[in-house]
Short mmCIF file of C-alpha atoms in Angstrom, two decimals:
data_model
loop_
_atom_site.label_atom_id
_atom_site.label_comp_id
_atom_site.label_asym_id
_atom_site.label_seq_id
_atom_site.Cartn_x
_atom_site.Cartn_y
_atom_site.Cartn_z
CA MET A 530 10.13 26.99 -38.77
CA THR A 531 11.07 29.72 -36.35
CA PRO A 532 13.71 29.10 -33.53
CA ASP A 533 11.23 28.56 -30.78
CA GLU A 534 9.62 26.11 -32.66
CA ARG A 535 12.71 24.26 -33.59
CA ALA A 536 13.96 24.40 -29.90
CA ALA A 537 10.39 22.86 -29.01
CA LEU A 538 10.85 20.16 -31.49
CA ASP A 539 14.51 19.23 -30.29
CA ARG A 540 13.29 19.24 -26.70
CA ARG A 541 10.46 16.79 -27.49
CA ARG A 542 12.54 14.63 -29.33
CA ARG A 543 15.41 14.43 -26.67
CA HIS A 544 12.70 13.67 -24.02
CA ARG A 545 11.49 10.58 -26.07
CA ASN A 546 14.97 9.31 -26.59
CA TRP A 547 15.55 9.61 -23.18
CA ALA A 548 12.24 7.89 -22.32
CA MET A 549 13.22 4.91 -25.00
CA LEU A 550 16.64 4.77 -23.07
CA GLY A 551 14.78 4.80 -19.87
CA ALA A 552 12.50 1.81 -20.92
CA LEU A 553 15.16 -0.29 -22.51
CA GLY A 554 17.33 0.12 -19.37
CA GLY A 555 14.44 -0.79 -17.14
CA LEU A 556 13.83 -4.05 -19.16
CA VAL A 557 17.39 -4.86 -19.01
CA VAL A 558 17.07 -4.34 -15.02
CA LEU A 559 13.94 -6.47 -15.14
CA PHE A 560 14.84 -9.46 -16.94
CA TYR A 561 18.30 -9.50 -14.61
CA PHE A 562 16.05 -9.43 -11.50
CA ILE A 563 13.67 -12.18 -13.17
CA THR A 564 16.66 -14.46 -13.80
CA ILE A 565 17.71 -13.93 -10.47
CA ALA A 566 14.48 -14.53 -8.62
CA LYS A 567 13.68 -17.61 -10.89
CA PHE A 568 16.74 -19.15 -9.73
CA VAL A 569 15.90 -18.61 -6.02
CA HIS A 570 12.58 -19.50 -6.20
CA MET B 882 -31.43 4.50 -33.60
CA SER B 883 -29.88 7.33 -35.32
CA GLU B 884 -28.52 7.54 -38.56
CA ALA B 885 -24.82 7.97 -37.20
CA MET B 886 -25.19 4.96 -35.25
CA ALA B 887 -26.55 2.75 -38.26
CA ASP B 888 -23.39 3.79 -40.25
CA ASN B 889 -21.31 3.68 -37.49
CA THR B 890 -20.02 -0.13 -37.40
CA LYS B 891 -16.43 -0.11 -38.96
CA GLY B 892 -14.47 1.65 -36.63
CA GLY B 893 -11.15 4.06 -37.19
CA SER B 894 -11.66 4.53 -40.87
CA ALA B 895 -12.00 8.12 -40.84
CA PRO B 896 -8.66 10.36 -41.82
CA LEU B 897 -7.75 12.15 -38.54
CA PRO B 898 -5.24 15.17 -38.87
CA TYR B 899 -1.73 14.33 -37.81
CA SER B 900 0.26 17.61 -36.81
CA GLY B 901 3.48 15.56 -37.61
CA ASP B 902 5.22 17.17 -34.66
CA PRO B 903 7.09 14.68 -32.16
CA SER B 904 4.81 13.70 -29.49
CA GLU B 905 5.44 14.24 -26.02
CA VAL B 906 6.26 11.23 -23.64
CA ARG B 907 3.17 11.94 -21.69
CA ASP B 908 0.85 11.27 -24.95
CA TRP B 909 2.27 7.97 -25.23
CA PHE B 910 1.85 7.43 -21.50
CA GLN B 911 -1.85 8.76 -22.04
CA LEU B 912 -2.57 6.18 -24.63
CA LEU B 913 -2.26 3.62 -22.40
CA LYS B 914 -5.73 4.84 -20.24
CA PRO B 915 -3.43 5.05 -17.14
CA ARG B 916 -6.89 5.83 -15.18
CA VAL B 917 -8.31 2.32 -16.10
CA MET B 918 -4.67 0.71 -15.40
CA THR B 919 -5.26 1.76 -11.62
CA LEU B 920 -8.40 -0.60 -11.07
CA VAL B 921 -6.70 -3.49 -13.27
CA VAL B 922 -3.69 -3.31 -11.15
CA PHE B 923 -5.58 -3.21 -8.10
CA THR B 924 -7.92 -6.16 -8.76
CA GLY B 925 -5.18 -7.95 -10.11
CA LEU B 926 -2.97 -7.63 -7.04
CA VAL B 927 -5.68 -8.83 -4.98
CA GLY B 928 -5.99 -12.01 -7.00
CA MET B 929 -2.35 -12.67 -6.22
CA VAL B 930 -2.80 -11.90 -2.47
CA VAL B 931 -5.71 -14.25 -1.62
CA ALA B 932 -4.09 -17.02 -4.12
CA PRO B 933 -2.88 -20.00 -2.01
CA GLY B 934 1.12 -19.99 -2.43
CA HIS B 935 3.93 -17.62 -2.81
CA LEU B 936 5.56 -15.87 -5.36
CA HIS B 937 8.90 -14.18 -5.13
CA PRO B 938 8.45 -10.33 -4.57
CA VAL B 939 10.19 -9.50 -7.89
CA LEU B 940 8.18 -12.27 -9.68
CA ALA B 941 5.25 -10.65 -8.20
CA VAL B 942 6.06 -7.24 -9.13
CA THR B 943 6.87 -8.20 -12.52
CA ALA B 944 3.30 -9.90 -13.05
CA ILE B 945 1.76 -6.71 -11.71
CA LEU B 946 3.67 -4.76 -14.23
CA CYS B 947 2.35 -7.30 -17.10
CA ILE B 948 -1.14 -6.80 -16.18
CA ALA B 949 -0.85 -2.93 -16.16
CA VAL B 950 0.97 -2.69 -19.31
CA ALA B 951 -1.35 -5.36 -21.20
CA ALA B 952 -4.40 -3.45 -20.03
CA GLY B 953 -2.52 -0.37 -21.13
CA ALA B 954 -1.76 -2.01 -24.46
CA ALA B 955 -5.16 -3.30 -25.30
CA GLY B 956 -6.20 0.41 -24.35
CA ALA B 957 -4.05 1.72 -26.78
CA ILE B 958 -5.42 -0.43 -29.63
CA ASN B 959 -8.73 0.34 -28.66
CA MET B 960 -8.02 4.01 -29.29
CA TRP B 961 -6.38 3.33 -32.62
CA TYR B 962 -9.68 1.39 -33.51
CA ASP B 963 -11.98 3.98 -31.99
CA ARG B 964 -10.28 7.03 -33.17
CA ASP B 965 -13.31 7.87 -35.33
CA ILE B 966 -15.62 8.03 -32.53
CA ASP B 967 -13.16 9.61 -30.02
CA ALA B 968 -12.88 12.69 -32.34
CA VAL B 969 -16.61 12.92 -31.89
CA MET B 970 -17.09 12.43 -28.26
CA ARG B 971 -16.43 15.60 -26.15
CA ARG B 972 -15.08 13.22 -23.20
CA THR B 973 -12.40 11.92 -25.82
CA GLN B 974 -11.62 14.58 -28.20
CA GLY B 975 -8.11 15.30 -26.40
CA ARG B 976 -6.89 11.61 -26.52
CA PRO B 977 -3.70 11.46 -28.59
CA ILE B 978 -4.93 10.62 -31.91
CA PRO B 979 -7.98 12.60 -32.46
CA ALA B 980 -5.89 15.45 -31.03
CA GLY B 981 -3.20 15.11 -33.80
CA LYS B 982 -0.32 14.31 -31.21
CA ILE B 983 0.52 10.56 -32.17
CA GLU B 984 -0.27 8.79 -35.79
CA ALA B 985 -2.76 6.30 -35.72
CA GLY B 986 -0.52 3.54 -37.27
CA ALA B 987 2.05 4.35 -34.55
CA ALA B 988 -0.41 3.74 -31.90
CA LEU B 989 -1.41 0.54 -32.98
CA SER B 990 2.13 -0.73 -33.67
CA TYR B 991 2.77 0.49 -30.14
CA GLY B 992 -0.36 -1.65 -28.77
CA ILE B 993 0.82 -4.55 -30.26
CA PHE B 994 4.29 -4.49 -29.13
CA LEU B 995 3.28 -3.71 -25.57
CA SER B 996 0.73 -6.68 -25.62
CA VAL B 997 3.02 -9.21 -27.07
CA MET B 998 5.92 -8.05 -24.53
CA SER B 999 3.65 -8.24 -21.56
CA VAL B 1000 2.37 -11.84 -22.42
CA VAL B 1001 6.01 -13.08 -22.92
CA VAL B 1002 7.35 -11.34 -20.01
CA MET B 1003 4.59 -12.85 -17.93
CA GLY B 1004 5.10 -16.30 -19.29
CA LEU B 1005 8.94 -15.88 -18.54
CA ALA B 1006 8.69 -14.74 -14.91
CA THR B 1007 5.71 -16.59 -13.76
CA ASN B 1008 3.73 -19.31 -15.90
CA TRP B 1009 2.20 -20.01 -19.34
CA VAL B 1010 -1.05 -20.37 -17.79
CA ALA B 1011 -1.19 -16.54 -16.32
CA ALA B 1012 0.35 -15.52 -19.70
CA ALA B 1013 -2.31 -17.24 -21.83
CA VAL B 1014 -5.06 -15.84 -19.55
CA LEU B 1015 -3.31 -12.43 -20.14
CA ALA B 1016 -3.12 -12.79 -23.88
CA PHE B 1017 -6.98 -14.00 -24.09
CA SER B 1018 -7.97 -10.94 -22.01
CA ILE B 1019 -5.98 -8.70 -24.27
CA CYS B 1020 -7.88 -10.45 -27.48
CA PHE B 1021 -11.21 -10.41 -25.44
CA TYR B 1022 -11.24 -6.53 -25.21
CA VAL B 1023 -9.71 -5.83 -28.55
CA PHE B 1024 -11.90 -8.31 -30.64
CA VAL B 1025 -14.89 -9.26 -28.84
CA TYR B 1026 -15.61 -5.69 -27.08
CA THR B 1027 -13.98 -3.14 -29.23
CA MET B 1028 -14.56 -4.27 -32.65
CA TRP B 1029 -17.50 -6.70 -32.21
CA LEU B 1030 -19.90 -5.47 -29.60
CA LYS B 1031 -19.11 -2.00 -28.90
CA ARG B 1032 -20.83 -0.46 -31.98
CA ARG B 1033 -23.49 -3.13 -32.41
CA THR B 1034 -25.13 -3.86 -29.30
CA PRO B 1035 -26.52 -2.17 -26.11
CA GLN B 1036 -25.34 -5.44 -24.53
CA ASN B 1037 -21.50 -4.19 -25.42
CA ILE B 1038 -20.94 -3.26 -21.82
CA VAL B 1039 -22.34 -6.57 -20.45
CA ILE B 1040 -20.31 -9.09 -22.23
CA GLY B 1041 -17.43 -6.96 -22.98
CA GLY B 1042 -17.42 -6.05 -19.02
CA ALA B 1043 -15.75 -9.36 -18.93
CA ALA B 1044 -12.16 -7.83 -20.14
CA GLY B 1045 -12.00 -5.99 -17.22
CA ALA B 1046 -12.88 -8.94 -14.73
CA PHE B 1047 -9.93 -10.80 -16.01
CA PRO B 1048 -6.94 -9.17 -13.77
CA PRO B 1049 -7.69 -11.12 -10.30
CA VAL B 1050 -7.95 -14.38 -12.46
CA ILE B 1051 -4.52 -13.43 -13.88
CA GLY B 1052 -3.22 -12.59 -10.62
CA TRP B 1053 -4.29 -15.95 -9.07
CA ALA B 1054 -3.08 -17.79 -12.09
CA ALA B 1055 0.44 -16.11 -11.58
CA VAL B 1056 0.80 -17.30 -8.09
CA THR B 1057 -0.74 -20.91 -8.56
CA GLY B 1058 -0.36 -21.83 -12.08
CA SER B 1059 -4.11 -22.82 -12.37
CA VAL B 1060 -7.74 -21.07 -12.79
CA THR B 1061 -10.07 -22.54 -10.31
CA LEU B 1062 -13.53 -21.43 -8.81
CA GLU B 1063 -12.35 -18.91 -6.15
CA PRO B 1064 -10.72 -16.56 -8.79
CA LEU B 1065 -13.79 -17.27 -11.21
CA VAL B 1066 -15.97 -15.61 -8.28
CA LEU B 1067 -13.82 -12.59 -8.28
CA PHE B 1068 -14.10 -12.54 -12.11
CA ALA B 1069 -18.02 -12.80 -11.45
CA ILE B 1070 -18.31 -9.93 -8.98
CA ILE B 1071 -16.58 -7.47 -11.48
CA PHE B 1072 -18.53 -9.02 -14.34
CA PHE B 1073 -21.91 -8.30 -12.57
CA TRP B 1074 -20.46 -4.88 -11.30
CA THR B 1075 -19.61 -3.36 -14.74
CA PRO B 1076 -22.99 -3.05 -16.44
CA PRO B 1077 -24.58 -0.87 -13.24
CA HIS B 1078 -21.24 1.08 -12.79
CA PHE B 1079 -21.24 1.92 -16.74
CA TRP B 1080 -24.96 2.62 -17.29
CA ALA B 1081 -25.31 4.98 -14.16
CA LEU B 1082 -22.44 6.96 -15.98
CA SER B 1083 -24.09 6.59 -19.45
CA LEU B 1084 -27.37 7.98 -18.10
CA TRP B 1085 -26.01 11.56 -17.66
CA ALA B 1086 -23.48 11.27 -20.54
CA HIS B 1087 -25.54 9.60 -22.98
CA ALA B 1088 -25.66 12.43 -25.39
CA ASP B 1089 -21.87 11.93 -26.10
CA TYR B 1090 -22.70 8.54 -27.03
CA GLU B 1091 -25.38 9.24 -28.97
CA ARG B 1092 -23.40 11.80 -31.02
CA ALA B 1093 -20.69 9.35 -31.63
CA GLY B 1094 -23.40 6.69 -32.74
CA VAL B 1095 -22.37 4.19 -29.80
CA PRO B 1096 -25.46 2.05 -29.03
CA MET B 1097 -25.23 2.28 -25.07
CA LEU B 1098 -28.52 1.37 -23.35
CA PRO B 1099 -29.88 4.62 -22.51
CA VAL B 1100 -29.52 5.43 -26.16
CA VAL B 1101 -31.22 2.82 -27.45
CA ALA B 1102 -33.83 1.74 -24.79
CA GLY B 1103 -34.08 4.58 -22.78
CA ALA B 1104 -33.30 5.92 -19.68
CA ARG B 1105 -36.31 4.10 -17.85
CA GLU B 1106 -35.28 0.53 -18.93
CA THR B 1107 -31.36 1.72 -17.96
CA ARG B 1108 -32.58 2.37 -14.57
CA ARG B 1109 -34.29 -0.89 -14.36
CA GLN B 1110 -31.48 -2.96 -15.93
CA ILE B 1111 -29.08 -0.92 -13.39
CA LEU B 1112 -31.34 -2.19 -10.37
CA LEU B 1113 -31.63 -6.05 -11.94
CA TYR B 1114 -27.97 -6.09 -12.02
CA THR B 1115 -27.54 -4.72 -8.43
CA ILE B 1116 -29.90 -7.35 -7.31
CA LEU B 1117 -27.51 -10.06 -8.89
CA LEU B 1118 -24.18 -8.33 -7.53
CA ALA B 1119 -25.27 -7.70 -3.97
CA PRO B 1120 -25.85 -11.55 -2.85
CA LEU B 1121 -22.71 -12.33 -5.15
CA GLY B 1122 -20.52 -10.24 -3.27
CA LEU B 1123 -20.94 -12.61 -0.39
CA ALA B 1124 -19.93 -15.66 -2.32
CA PRO B 1125 -16.30 -15.36 -1.23
CA TRP B 1126 -17.30 -15.92 2.24
CA LEU B 1127 -19.97 -18.64 1.41
CA LEU B 1128 -17.53 -20.50 -0.39
CA GLY B 1129 -14.71 -20.42 2.35
CA PHE B 1130 -12.09 -18.31 0.87
CA ALA B 1131 -12.95 -15.08 2.78
CA GLY B 1132 -13.80 -14.81 6.60
CA PRO B 1133 -16.68 -12.99 8.31
CA ALA B 1134 -15.07 -9.64 8.51
CA TYR B 1135 -15.05 -9.55 4.80
CA ALA B 1136 -18.90 -10.91 5.01
CA VAL B 1137 -19.71 -7.83 6.96
CA VAL B 1138 -17.89 -5.37 4.70
CA ALA B 1139 -19.62 -7.08 1.56
CA GLY B 1140 -23.07 -7.21 3.25
CA GLY B 1141 -23.00 -3.42 3.90
CA LEU B 1142 -21.58 -2.44 0.58
CA GLY B 1143 -24.08 -4.64 -1.22
CA LEU B 1144 -27.18 -2.90 0.73
CA GLY B 1145 -25.57 0.37 0.03
CA PHE B 1146 -25.44 -0.37 -3.64
CA LEU B 1147 -29.16 -1.57 -3.54
CA TYR B 1148 -30.09 1.43 -2.09
CA CYS B 1149 -28.35 3.56 -4.62
CA ALA B 1150 -29.66 1.53 -7.53
CA THR B 1151 -33.19 1.84 -5.92
CA THR B 1152 -32.84 5.62 -5.73
CA VAL B 1153 -31.88 5.70 -9.63
CA TRP B 1154 -34.81 3.46 -10.38
CA ARG B 1155 -37.16 5.84 -8.48
CA ASP B 1156 -35.84 8.97 -9.88
CA GLN B 1157 -38.09 11.75 -10.52
CA GLN B 1158 -38.64 11.70 -14.59
CA ASP B 1159 -41.02 13.10 -17.28
CA ALA B 1160 -43.07 11.36 -19.62
CA THR B 1161 -39.95 10.27 -21.74
CA GLY B 1162 -37.97 8.97 -18.66
CA ARG B 1163 -35.55 11.89 -18.65
CA SER B 1164 -34.25 12.54 -15.27
CA LEU B 1165 -35.75 15.88 -13.58
CA THR B 1166 -32.80 15.93 -10.87
CA ASN B 1167 -30.00 16.08 -13.29
CA ASP B 1168 -29.51 12.47 -12.61
CA ALA B 1169 -28.37 13.15 -9.20
CA PRO B 1170 -28.89 9.56 -7.97
CA ALA B 1171 -27.29 8.13 -10.93
CA ARG B 1172 -24.14 10.21 -10.27
CA ARG B 1173 -24.32 9.12 -6.60
CA THR B 1174 -24.60 5.69 -7.86
CA PHE B 1175 -21.39 5.68 -10.12
CA ARG B 1176 -19.43 7.44 -7.41
CA PHE B 1177 -20.70 4.45 -4.94
CA SER B 1178 -20.01 1.77 -7.53
CA LEU B 1179 -16.22 2.84 -7.74
CA LEU B 1180 -16.13 2.97 -3.99
CA TYR B 1181 -18.00 -0.49 -3.77
CA LEU B 1182 -15.41 -2.65 -5.91
CA ALA B 1183 -12.62 -0.87 -4.15
CA LEU B 1184 -13.51 -1.51 -0.67
CA LEU B 1185 -14.66 -5.30 -1.37
CA PHE B 1186 -11.26 -6.03 -2.74
CA ALA B 1187 -9.50 -4.24 -0.12
CA ALA B 1188 -11.21 -6.09 2.41
CA LEU B 1189 -10.52 -9.40 0.89
CA ALA B 1190 -7.04 -8.44 0.82
CA ALA B 1191 -7.12 -6.86 4.29
CA GLU B 1192 -8.58 -10.16 5.63
CA HIS B 1193 -6.17 -12.39 3.99
CA LEU B 1194 -2.96 -10.05 5.22
CA VAL B 1195 -4.24 -9.60 8.56
CA LEU B 1196 -6.14 -12.42 9.91
CA ARG B 1197 -4.78 -15.30 7.93
#
């Protein structure tokens, strides 16, 4: 694997990890607001 | 029927190249068929708007998110199952699985995970009637349309089209906790809209379907019969568009829009039926009327549902 390919691979892996973190964080926020809204509703 | 079609009823069995490279985030997003999602979200939202009652905005946004994710998840499972024919069709060759960007098994797990999550979150956020209808719509799309009908019958679009007609019912159920006649009318409008919409597309894109062995109506019954069926379904659809007004859950403004759009659709379908053809039924105009009808059908559904929602928001 050339250094360029290695860098591209790391970049894509990093992107995927950030996306996973974003999705999990989004779910936490979503569940928080659903709970609040259910209390209010 | 072509040889490919005769053998092509199992789905997803052919091994496909997987590059082994980590996929981009956009590949995973593409797996959710984002363009299909837009229509689903829009019709689901209209179902929620016209439903009697009130839903907390956070819960309403969550319900829409669940409908979108569920539609995407069903799309991902569809791409997993159809990966063999997607690799053959020009229109779908660039999808993440046939392009070797995402491994087929990973796409299936992703689709199942998102399906379960969307149903559970819908149940927790709104009610379990909406969640049950959502689950049923996913199962209908995956098992009835994708696995059973799509490769076996030219009526695939007719019955399978029901899968795309569920969102307004789900939206309505999310607000009211029940399924009554009104959302079923909205369901029927999308159900009868789907065949002329897809058959108009398939009139000029049938070479792709033929290559993949998908028995779309123009491939099996010919272009002439397809044009006739487009007209017949449009004749049923045009008065059905007025049903919300006749049943009293839409007003005269909607009736005017629905009537005008229905007449427009009927005009388009008539031009398709009367398109200049050779002896085999092939269009001599490069299917110009069918292309126009396909574009109009998109406008038809968007404006019809927009009119319904706008009238409820502004006039009621």
